[in-house]
Short mmCIF file of C-alpha atoms in Angstrom, two decimals:
data_model
loop_
_atom_site.label_atom_id
_atom_site.label_comp_id
_atom_site.label_asym_id
_atom_site.label_seq_id
_atom_site.Cartn_x
_atom_site.Cartn_y
_atom_site.Cartn_z
CA MET A 552 -15.72 -12.17 -17.22
CA LYS A 553 -12.76 -10.40 -18.79
CA ILE A 554 -9.82 -9.76 -16.53
CA PRO A 555 -8.06 -6.51 -17.40
CA LEU A 556 -4.32 -6.21 -17.69
CA MET A 557 -2.48 -6.79 -14.41
CA LYS A 558 -0.74 -3.44 -14.94
CA GLU A 559 -4.14 -1.76 -15.11
CA ILE A 560 -5.23 -3.44 -11.88
CA LEU A 561 -2.12 -2.18 -10.12
CA LYS A 562 -2.52 1.30 -11.62
CA THR A 563 -6.13 1.50 -10.45
CA ASN A 564 -5.09 0.24 -7.02
CA ASP A 565 -2.34 2.85 -6.72
CA GLN A 566 -4.71 5.61 -7.83
CA VAL A 567 -7.28 4.66 -5.18
CA ALA A 568 -4.48 4.26 -2.62
CA SER A 569 -3.53 7.92 -3.27
CA GLU A 570 -7.15 8.93 -2.75
CA ASN A 571 -7.27 6.95 0.50
CA ARG A 572 -4.13 8.71 1.69
CA ALA A 573 -5.64 12.09 0.87
CA MET A 574 -8.69 11.18 2.95
CA PHE A 575 -6.55 9.97 5.89
CA ASP A 576 -4.62 13.24 5.78
CA SER A 577 -7.68 15.46 5.55
CA GLU A 578 -9.34 13.56 8.42
CA ARG A 579 -6.06 13.51 10.36
CA ILE A 580 -6.17 9.74 10.75
CA PHE A 581 -2.80 8.02 11.07
CA SER A 582 -3.12 4.66 9.35
CA LEU A 583 -1.25 1.35 9.38
CA ASN A 584 -1.38 -1.61 6.99
CA LEU A 585 -0.61 -4.73 9.04
CA MET A 586 0.80 -7.59 6.96
CA ALA A 587 1.90 -11.01 8.22
CA SER A 588 1.60 -14.76 7.86
CA PRO A 589 -1.56 -16.34 9.26
CA GLY A 590 -1.30 -16.49 13.02
CA ALA A 591 1.72 -14.19 13.42
CA GLY A 592 -0.25 -11.91 15.73
CA LYS A 593 -1.85 -9.09 13.72
CA THR A 594 -4.99 -8.89 15.88
CA SER A 595 -2.97 -9.37 19.05
CA LEU A 596 -0.68 -6.49 18.06
CA ILE A 597 -3.69 -4.22 17.52
CA LEU A 598 -5.20 -5.07 20.90
CA ALA A 599 -1.94 -4.86 22.83
CA THR A 600 -1.03 -1.54 21.17
CA VAL A 601 -4.42 0.06 21.80
CA GLU A 602 -4.12 -0.88 25.49
CA ARG A 603 -0.87 1.09 25.71
CA ILE A 604 -1.62 4.33 23.85
CA PRO A 605 -2.92 7.46 25.60
CA ARG A 606 -6.71 7.56 26.00
CA ASP A 607 -7.10 10.64 23.83
CA ILE A 608 -5.91 8.69 20.79
CA LYS A 609 -8.93 6.82 19.46
CA ALA A 610 -8.34 3.67 17.43
CA GLY A 611 -10.35 2.13 14.61
CA VAL A 612 -9.87 -1.12 12.71
CA ILE A 613 -10.53 -2.50 9.24
CA GLU A 614 -10.36 -6.29 9.41
CA GLY A 615 -9.45 -8.26 6.29
CA ASP A 616 -10.10 -12.00 6.19
CA VAL A 617 -10.78 -14.59 3.54
CA ALA A 618 -13.72 -15.74 5.66
CA SER A 619 -15.28 -15.29 9.13
CA SER A 620 -15.54 -12.26 11.38
CA LEU A 621 -13.80 -13.81 14.39
CA ASP A 622 -11.16 -11.10 14.76
CA ALA A 623 -13.68 -8.29 14.20
CA GLN A 624 -15.82 -9.72 17.01
CA ILE A 625 -12.86 -9.73 19.39
CA ILE A 626 -12.02 -6.13 18.48
CA ALA A 627 -15.64 -4.96 18.76
CA SER A 628 -15.86 -6.59 22.19
CA ARG A 629 -13.16 -4.15 23.35
CA GLY A 630 -15.28 -1.21 22.25
CA ILE A 631 -13.12 -0.39 19.19
CA PRO A 632 -14.97 0.63 16.00
CA VAL A 633 -14.34 -2.07 13.39
CA VAL A 634 -15.45 -2.97 9.86
CA GLN A 635 -15.01 -6.48 8.48
CA ILE A 636 -13.96 -7.11 4.87
CA ASN A 637 -14.34 -10.71 3.69
CA THR A 638 -12.41 -11.24 0.46
CA GLY A 639 -14.06 -14.54 -0.46
CA GLY A 640 -11.09 -16.32 -1.99
CA GLY A 641 -8.99 -13.16 -2.29
CA CYS A 642 -5.52 -13.41 -0.79
CA HIS A 643 -4.96 -9.72 -0.04
CA LEU A 644 -6.78 -6.44 0.54
CA ASP A 645 -6.68 -3.74 -2.12
CA ALA A 646 -7.16 0.01 -1.98
CA PRO A 647 -10.77 0.00 -3.29
CA MET A 648 -11.80 -2.46 -0.54
CA VAL A 649 -10.31 -0.13 2.06
CA ARG A 650 -12.05 2.90 0.52
CA SER A 651 -15.35 1.07 0.67
CA ALA A 652 -14.79 0.08 4.33
CA LEU A 653 -13.85 3.66 5.30
CA SER A 654 -17.36 4.84 4.50
CA LYS A 655 -18.66 2.56 7.28
CA LEU A 656 -16.35 3.86 10.03
CA PRO A 657 -16.95 6.89 12.30
CA LEU A 658 -13.92 8.71 10.85
CA LYS A 659 -14.34 11.83 12.97
CA GLU A 660 -13.84 9.71 16.09
CA ILE A 661 -10.67 7.95 14.91
CA ASN A 662 -7.03 9.15 15.12
CA LEU A 663 -5.27 5.86 14.57
CA LEU A 664 -6.52 3.30 12.05
CA PHE A 665 -5.25 -0.28 11.84
CA VAL A 666 -5.93 -2.08 8.58
CA GLU A 667 -5.41 -5.79 9.17
CA ASN A 668 -4.58 -7.43 5.86
CA VAL A 669 -5.27 -11.06 4.93
CA GLY A 670 -2.69 -13.40 6.47
CA ASN A 671 -0.23 -13.77 3.59
CA LEU A 672 3.45 -12.91 3.14
CA VAL A 673 3.27 -12.64 -0.65
CA CYS A 674 0.51 -10.66 -2.41
CA PRO A 675 -0.22 -7.86 0.09
CA ALA A 676 3.27 -6.53 -0.77
CA TYR A 677 2.08 -5.51 -4.24
CA PHE A 678 -1.11 -3.66 -3.25
CA PRO A 679 -0.46 -0.47 -1.29
CA LEU A 680 -3.62 0.68 0.52
CA GLY A 681 -2.74 4.34 1.01
CA THR A 682 -1.82 3.95 4.68
CA HIS A 683 0.97 5.98 6.26
CA LEU A 684 2.91 2.91 7.36
CA ASN A 685 3.36 -0.63 6.11
CA VAL A 686 3.90 -2.80 9.17
CA VAL A 687 5.16 -6.35 8.61
CA ILE A 688 4.85 -8.71 11.56
CA ALA A 689 6.99 -11.82 11.70
CA SER A 690 6.89 -14.24 14.62
CA VAL A 691 9.56 -16.34 16.26
CA PRO A 692 8.01 -19.79 15.60
CA GLU A 693 7.93 -19.08 11.84
CA GLY A 694 11.72 -19.18 11.75
CA GLN A 695 14.49 -16.71 11.00
CA ASP A 696 14.53 -17.32 7.23
CA LYS A 697 11.37 -15.41 6.30
CA PRO A 698 13.10 -12.22 5.01
CA TYR A 699 15.18 -14.37 2.65
CA LYS A 700 12.20 -16.38 1.37
CA TYR A 701 9.63 -13.57 1.16
CA PRO A 702 11.83 -10.54 0.39
CA ASP A 703 9.23 -8.36 -1.34
CA ILE A 704 7.01 -7.89 1.69
CA PHE A 705 9.99 -6.97 3.87
CA THR A 706 11.12 -4.54 1.17
CA ALA A 707 7.68 -2.90 1.29
CA ALA A 708 7.82 -2.56 5.11
CA ASP A 709 8.28 0.78 6.87
CA VAL A 710 8.72 -1.09 10.14
CA VAL A 711 9.09 -4.74 11.11
CA ILE A 712 7.69 -6.30 14.28
CA LEU A 713 9.16 -9.56 15.55
CA ASN A 714 6.38 -11.02 17.71
CA LYS A 715 6.32 -13.94 20.18
CA ILE A 716 9.78 -13.32 21.59
CA ASP A 717 8.54 -15.05 24.76
CA LEU A 718 9.10 -18.26 22.76
CA LEU A 719 12.77 -17.47 22.00
CA PRO A 720 14.12 -19.75 24.74
CA LEU A 721 12.00 -22.64 23.43
CA VAL A 722 12.48 -22.67 19.66
CA ASP A 723 15.53 -22.42 17.41
CA PHE A 724 15.56 -18.84 16.18
CA ASP A 725 18.64 -16.86 15.18
CA THR A 726 17.65 -13.22 15.74
CA GLU A 727 20.80 -11.83 14.13
CA HIS A 728 20.24 -13.90 10.98
CA PHE A 729 16.65 -12.61 10.85
CA LYS A 730 17.80 -8.99 11.23
CA ARG A 731 20.51 -9.40 8.59
CA GLY A 732 17.90 -10.71 6.15
CA ILE A 733 15.79 -7.60 6.63
CA PHE A 734 18.79 -5.30 6.44
CA MET A 735 19.76 -6.83 3.09
CA VAL A 736 16.46 -5.88 1.44
CA ASN A 737 15.48 -2.90 3.59
CA PRO A 738 18.28 -1.22 5.58
CA GLU A 739 15.98 1.64 6.68
CA ALA A 740 13.25 -0.32 8.46
CA PRO A 741 13.40 -0.35 12.25
CA ILE A 742 12.79 -3.74 13.87
CA PHE A 743 10.89 -4.10 17.14
CA PRO A 744 11.15 -7.47 18.89
CA LEU A 745 8.22 -7.84 21.28
CA SER A 746 5.66 -10.19 22.76
CA CYS A 747 1.94 -9.46 22.57
CA LYS A 748 1.51 -12.08 25.28
CA THR A 749 3.90 -10.72 27.92
CA GLY A 750 4.10 -7.08 26.81
CA GLN A 751 7.89 -7.23 26.55
CA GLY A 752 9.24 -4.74 24.01
CA PHE A 753 6.04 -2.70 23.74
CA GLU A 754 7.45 0.43 25.31
CA GLU A 755 9.87 1.01 22.42
CA TRP A 756 7.29 0.14 19.74
CA VAL A 757 4.54 2.37 21.14
CA LYS A 758 6.95 5.25 21.68
CA TRP A 759 8.14 5.02 18.07
CA LEU A 760 4.56 4.74 16.75
CA LEU A 761 3.37 7.78 18.72
CA THR A 762 6.32 9.82 17.45
CA LYS A 763 5.37 8.90 13.88
CA LEU A 764 1.70 9.70 14.51
CA ARG A 765 2.45 13.08 16.07
CA SER A 766 4.94 14.13 13.41
CA ALA A 767 2.52 13.17 10.60
CA PHE A 768 0.07 15.97 11.42
CA LEU A 769 2.35 18.73 12.70
CA MET B 702 0.87 -8.75 -21.82
CA LYS B 703 -2.70 -9.98 -22.09
CA ILE B 704 -3.98 -12.01 -19.15
CA PRO B 705 -6.40 -14.72 -20.24
CA LEU B 706 -9.66 -15.42 -18.47
CA MET B 707 -9.25 -16.70 -14.90
CA LYS B 708 -11.50 -19.61 -15.82
CA GLU B 709 -9.15 -20.48 -18.67
CA ILE B 710 -6.17 -20.38 -16.32
CA LEU B 711 -7.88 -22.78 -13.95
CA LYS B 712 -8.98 -25.04 -16.84
CA THR B 713 -5.44 -25.18 -18.20
CA ASN B 714 -4.12 -25.86 -14.71
CA ASP B 715 -6.57 -28.71 -14.15
CA GLN B 716 -5.74 -30.21 -17.55
CA VAL B 717 -2.00 -30.22 -16.81
CA ALA B 718 -2.72 -31.52 -13.30
CA SER B 719 -4.43 -34.54 -14.90
CA GLU B 720 -1.39 -35.09 -17.10
CA ASN B 721 0.88 -34.85 -14.06
CA ARG B 722 -1.23 -37.45 -12.29
CA ALA B 723 -1.04 -39.77 -15.29
CA MET B 724 2.74 -39.46 -15.21
CA PHE B 725 2.90 -40.14 -11.46
CA ASP B 726 0.75 -43.23 -11.95
CA SER B 727 2.71 -44.57 -14.90
CA GLU B 728 6.01 -43.99 -13.05
CA ARG B 729 4.51 -45.41 -9.83
CA ILE B 730 5.43 -42.29 -7.87
CA PHE B 731 3.18 -41.49 -4.92
CA SER B 732 2.98 -37.71 -4.68
CA LEU B 733 2.04 -35.14 -2.03
CA ASN B 734 1.26 -31.43 -2.32
CA LEU B 735 2.31 -29.81 0.98
CA MET B 736 0.45 -26.58 1.72
CA ALA B 737 0.84 -24.39 4.81
CA SER B 738 1.48 -20.90 6.16
CA PRO B 739 5.07 -19.68 6.02
CA GLY B 740 7.06 -21.37 8.76
CA ALA B 741 4.48 -24.03 9.69
CA GLY B 742 7.02 -26.78 9.03
CA LYS B 743 6.71 -28.04 5.44
CA THR B 744 10.43 -28.70 4.98
CA SER B 745 10.71 -30.11 8.50
CA LEU B 746 7.85 -32.52 7.79
CA ILE B 747 9.58 -33.74 4.63
CA LEU B 748 12.87 -34.35 6.44
CA ALA B 749 11.31 -35.97 9.51
CA THR B 750 9.10 -38.22 7.36
CA VAL B 751 11.94 -39.34 5.07
CA GLU B 752 13.96 -40.32 8.16
CA ARG B 753 11.17 -42.66 9.25
CA ILE B 754 10.17 -44.46 6.05
CA PRO B 755 11.71 -47.80 5.01
CA ARG B 756 14.95 -47.46 3.06
CA ASP B 757 13.51 -49.07 -0.06
CA ILE B 758 11.14 -46.12 -0.50
CA LYS B 759 13.10 -43.39 -2.24
CA ALA B 760 11.99 -39.80 -1.80
CA GLY B 761 12.23 -36.82 -4.11
CA VAL B 762 11.26 -33.19 -3.59
CA ILE B 763 10.04 -30.25 -5.65
CA GLU B 764 10.61 -27.06 -3.64
CA GLY B 765 8.39 -24.05 -4.30
CA ASP B 766 9.46 -20.66 -3.00
CA VAL B 767 8.90 -17.04 -3.93
CA ALA B 768 12.67 -16.57 -3.65
CA SER B 769 15.83 -18.33 -2.44
CA SER B 770 16.86 -21.98 -2.50
CA LEU B 771 17.43 -22.31 1.25
CA ASP B 772 15.09 -25.27 1.73
CA ALA B 773 16.34 -27.03 -1.40
CA GLN B 774 19.91 -26.77 -0.09
CA ILE B 775 18.90 -28.37 3.20
CA ILE B 776 17.12 -31.19 1.39
CA ALA B 777 19.98 -31.76 -1.06
CA SER B 778 22.41 -31.92 1.90
CA ARG B 779 20.50 -35.01 3.07
CA GLY B 780 21.09 -36.71 -0.28
CA ILE B 781 17.49 -36.35 -1.45
CA PRO B 782 16.97 -35.43 -5.15
CA VAL B 783 15.41 -31.96 -5.26
CA VAL B 784 14.41 -29.34 -7.84
CA GLN B 785 13.83 -25.71 -6.86
CA ILE B 786 11.01 -23.64 -8.39
CA ASN B 787 11.21 -19.89 -7.70
CA THR B 788 7.91 -18.23 -8.50
CA GLY B 789 9.23 -14.65 -8.52
CA GLY B 790 6.25 -12.89 -6.98
CA GLY B 791 3.88 -15.81 -7.49
CA CYS B 792 1.99 -16.87 -4.37
CA HIS B 793 1.38 -20.52 -5.27
CA LEU B 794 2.65 -23.34 -7.47
CA ASP B 795 0.62 -24.45 -10.46
CA ALA B 796 0.48 -27.70 -12.40
CA PRO B 797 2.62 -26.48 -15.36
CA MET B 798 5.43 -25.47 -12.94
CA VAL B 799 5.35 -28.96 -11.46
CA ARG B 800 5.37 -30.58 -14.90
CA SER B 801 8.40 -28.53 -15.83
CA ALA B 802 10.21 -29.48 -12.60
CA LEU B 803 9.43 -33.20 -13.08
CA SER B 804 11.60 -33.28 -16.20
CA LYS B 805 14.61 -32.42 -14.02
CA LEU B 806 14.12 -35.20 -11.45
CA PRO B 807 15.42 -38.79 -11.71
CA LEU B 808 11.86 -40.16 -11.78
CA LYS B 809 12.92 -43.83 -12.06
CA GLU B 810 14.65 -43.52 -8.68
CA ILE B 811 11.71 -41.96 -6.83
CA ASN B 812 8.73 -43.68 -5.17
CA LEU B 813 7.52 -40.85 -2.98
CA LEU B 814 7.50 -37.25 -4.19
CA PHE B 815 6.93 -34.25 -1.92
CA VAL B 816 5.91 -31.04 -3.65
CA GLU B 817 6.42 -28.19 -1.20
CA ASN B 818 4.11 -25.34 -2.19
CA VAL B 819 4.72 -21.64 -1.49
CA GLY B 820 3.91 -20.74 2.13
CA ASN B 821 0.34 -19.46 1.79
CA LEU B 822 -3.03 -20.60 3.20
CA VAL B 823 -5.10 -19.04 0.41
CA CYS B 824 -4.22 -19.47 -3.26
CA PRO B 825 -2.64 -22.95 -3.33
CA ALA B 826 -6.15 -24.27 -2.54
CA TYR B 827 -7.35 -23.34 -6.03
CA PHE B 828 -4.52 -24.88 -8.06
CA PRO B 829 -4.41 -28.68 -7.88
CA LEU B 830 -1.04 -30.01 -9.01
CA GLY B 831 -2.05 -33.57 -9.89
CA THR B 832 -0.62 -35.09 -6.72
CA HIS B 833 -2.28 -38.06 -5.00
CA LEU B 834 -2.69 -36.22 -1.73
CA ASN B 835 -3.20 -32.63 -0.65
CA VAL B 836 -1.52 -32.28 2.74
CA VAL B 837 -2.29 -29.15 4.76
CA ILE B 838 0.04 -28.44 7.67
CA ALA B 839 -1.11 -26.14 10.46
CA SER B 840 1.04 -25.41 13.49
CA VAL B 841 0.19 -24.78 17.11
CA PRO B 842 1.60 -21.21 17.41
CA GLU B 843 -0.61 -20.06 14.51
CA GLY B 844 -3.69 -20.55 16.68
CA GLN B 845 -6.74 -22.78 16.61
CA ASP B 846 -8.85 -20.50 14.39
CA LYS B 847 -7.15 -21.19 11.05
CA PRO B 848 -9.78 -23.63 9.68
CA TYR B 849 -12.46 -21.00 10.31
CA LYS B 850 -10.49 -18.18 8.66
CA TYR B 851 -9.00 -20.10 5.73
CA PRO B 852 -11.70 -22.72 5.06
CA ASP B 853 -10.95 -23.39 1.38
CA ILE B 854 -7.50 -24.85 1.91
CA PHE B 855 -8.79 -27.16 4.65
CA THR B 856 -11.65 -28.18 2.36
CA ALA B 857 -9.08 -29.10 -0.30
CA ALA B 858 -7.04 -31.22 2.17
CA ASP B 859 -6.95 -35.01 2.05
CA VAL B 860 -5.11 -35.00 5.36
CA VAL B 861 -4.27 -32.34 7.94
CA ILE B 862 -1.07 -32.25 10.00
CA LEU B 863 -0.99 -30.26 13.22
CA ASN B 864 2.71 -29.56 13.75
CA LYS B 865 4.66 -28.18 16.75
CA ILE B 866 2.59 -29.94 19.41
CA ASP B 867 5.69 -29.73 21.62
CA LEU B 868 4.62 -26.08 22.11
CA LEU B 869 1.10 -27.02 23.33
CA PRO B 870 1.96 -26.54 27.03
CA LEU B 871 3.37 -23.08 26.29
CA VAL B 872 0.82 -21.35 24.05
CA ASP B 873 -2.95 -21.01 24.18
CA PHE B 874 -4.28 -23.53 21.69
CA ASP B 875 -7.65 -25.29 21.86
CA THR B 876 -7.11 -28.55 19.95
CA GLU B 877 -10.79 -29.52 20.03
CA HIS B 878 -11.82 -26.16 18.56
CA PHE B 879 -9.23 -26.62 15.81
CA LYS B 880 -10.51 -30.14 15.03
CA ARG B 881 -14.15 -28.98 15.00
CA GLY B 882 -13.23 -26.27 12.49
CA ILE B 883 -11.76 -28.85 10.13
CA PHE B 884 -14.64 -31.25 10.65
CA MET B 885 -17.11 -28.49 9.69
CA VAL B 886 -15.57 -28.01 6.23
CA ASN B 887 -14.03 -31.45 5.72
CA PRO B 888 -15.38 -34.29 7.85
CA GLU B 889 -13.36 -36.92 5.95
CA ALA B 890 -9.85 -35.61 6.48
CA PRO B 891 -7.78 -37.40 9.12
CA ILE B 892 -5.81 -35.11 11.45
CA PHE B 893 -2.34 -36.03 12.72
CA PRO B 894 -1.00 -33.96 15.61
CA LEU B 895 2.77 -34.30 15.70
CA SER B 896 6.06 -32.54 16.34
CA CYS B 897 8.81 -32.48 13.72
CA LYS B 898 11.15 -31.41 16.52
CA THR B 899 10.53 -34.22 19.02
CA GLY B 900 9.13 -36.89 16.69
CA GLN B 901 5.97 -37.25 18.78
CA GLY B 902 3.02 -38.44 16.67
CA PHE B 903 5.09 -39.56 13.69
CA GLU B 904 4.37 -43.26 14.08
CA GLU B 905 0.67 -42.77 13.26
CA TRP B 906 1.33 -40.35 10.38
CA VAL B 907 4.00 -42.50 8.71
CA LYS B 908 1.91 -45.65 9.10
CA TRP B 909 -1.09 -43.93 7.47
CA LEU B 910 1.07 -42.50 4.67
CA LEU B 911 2.66 -45.85 3.88
CA THR B 912 -0.76 -47.50 3.76
CA LYS B 913 -1.91 -44.89 1.25
CA LEU B 914 1.27 -45.28 -0.80
CA ARG B 915 1.01 -49.07 -0.92
CA SER B 916 -2.67 -49.12 -1.77
CA ALA B 917 -2.20 -46.59 -4.59
CA PHE B 918 -0.23 -48.99 -6.75
CA LEU B 919 -1.75 -52.36 -5.91
#
């Protein structure tokens, strides 16, 4: 098996990402690429967000995992249309995988699509999927140094979620240091501290998301 | 830039890993490859372990990060010899990086070498570094499903650490489900639940590690 130039891979990815975006726009589907470390709360964010959006906004999910369909099962059990992508050993989703998954979703019934990337703070940064927003989720127990150690993914973010703030009183986490780290690489990205467990902080996040969704298809 | 065959990359890696192992053996350095998600506690495990080993065992560290030298600075501040590898965008260490770092360490003064891999539960599994032990660290807030979703890295483990057990009363975590997931892919690997913060569980881990170290060079 011959592996083509890395540049070619990225060029092909970006080309397909543009095609994905064109499809999202023509179908009027607002789409999010959720990127995070393993266990930061990607699936929890999807579920807790869907619970809080108006009923006329219909969600769909593309689930990316190295293996298993555990998260897809949880999402399907809530009545949300979902397609599972298993990457085998692959450490990130790419735009062609998303294109292929789109053909298996009831696109006409979806207004808001969550694409849950593989849990990884490195490689997903380099493979845009064509979504409207790149959402990076960090979580309190991971520590406040993540933007300094994994700058590229925070640079690629349109918005940053800080999850598990219910644990703030229990672990050492310097929120200001975390925010400064993001500001250094990405001064534009809003940051939403919240807890998928308690619901704290969701009002601001959902309000912001709905504003973005509504302004996308004016 | 031409990228060679992936098989060739892995073959070259494994060849250099063997050479690294030969050097560790000839220098009588017991070596560990620490793999984990971002923020699971790799640096904390190094520091908490070094505090608890006999003084005649001298530690050294190779720090792998995408960017920054934050962890290396912490380790150096404790008087432990350390070399930083920054991978740029690379999502894992490989054996040639480790070989290159070894030349910058005072090998004659080291009996126990920790190689801290890039925070990632996917790719490090495929690149052995030549160390005596692959140590995979999971942490309670990441959730009990990690062995099911990232099976390859748990398959590659010689030992699994479950860190942050001080948070067990505060988050939903099914320890038995976690252990069953590891047992399914790797029935041989011992599992040490512990807390780098409180020190709970360290006695068993350090005792096991010292037994391995001493039996390696009998």
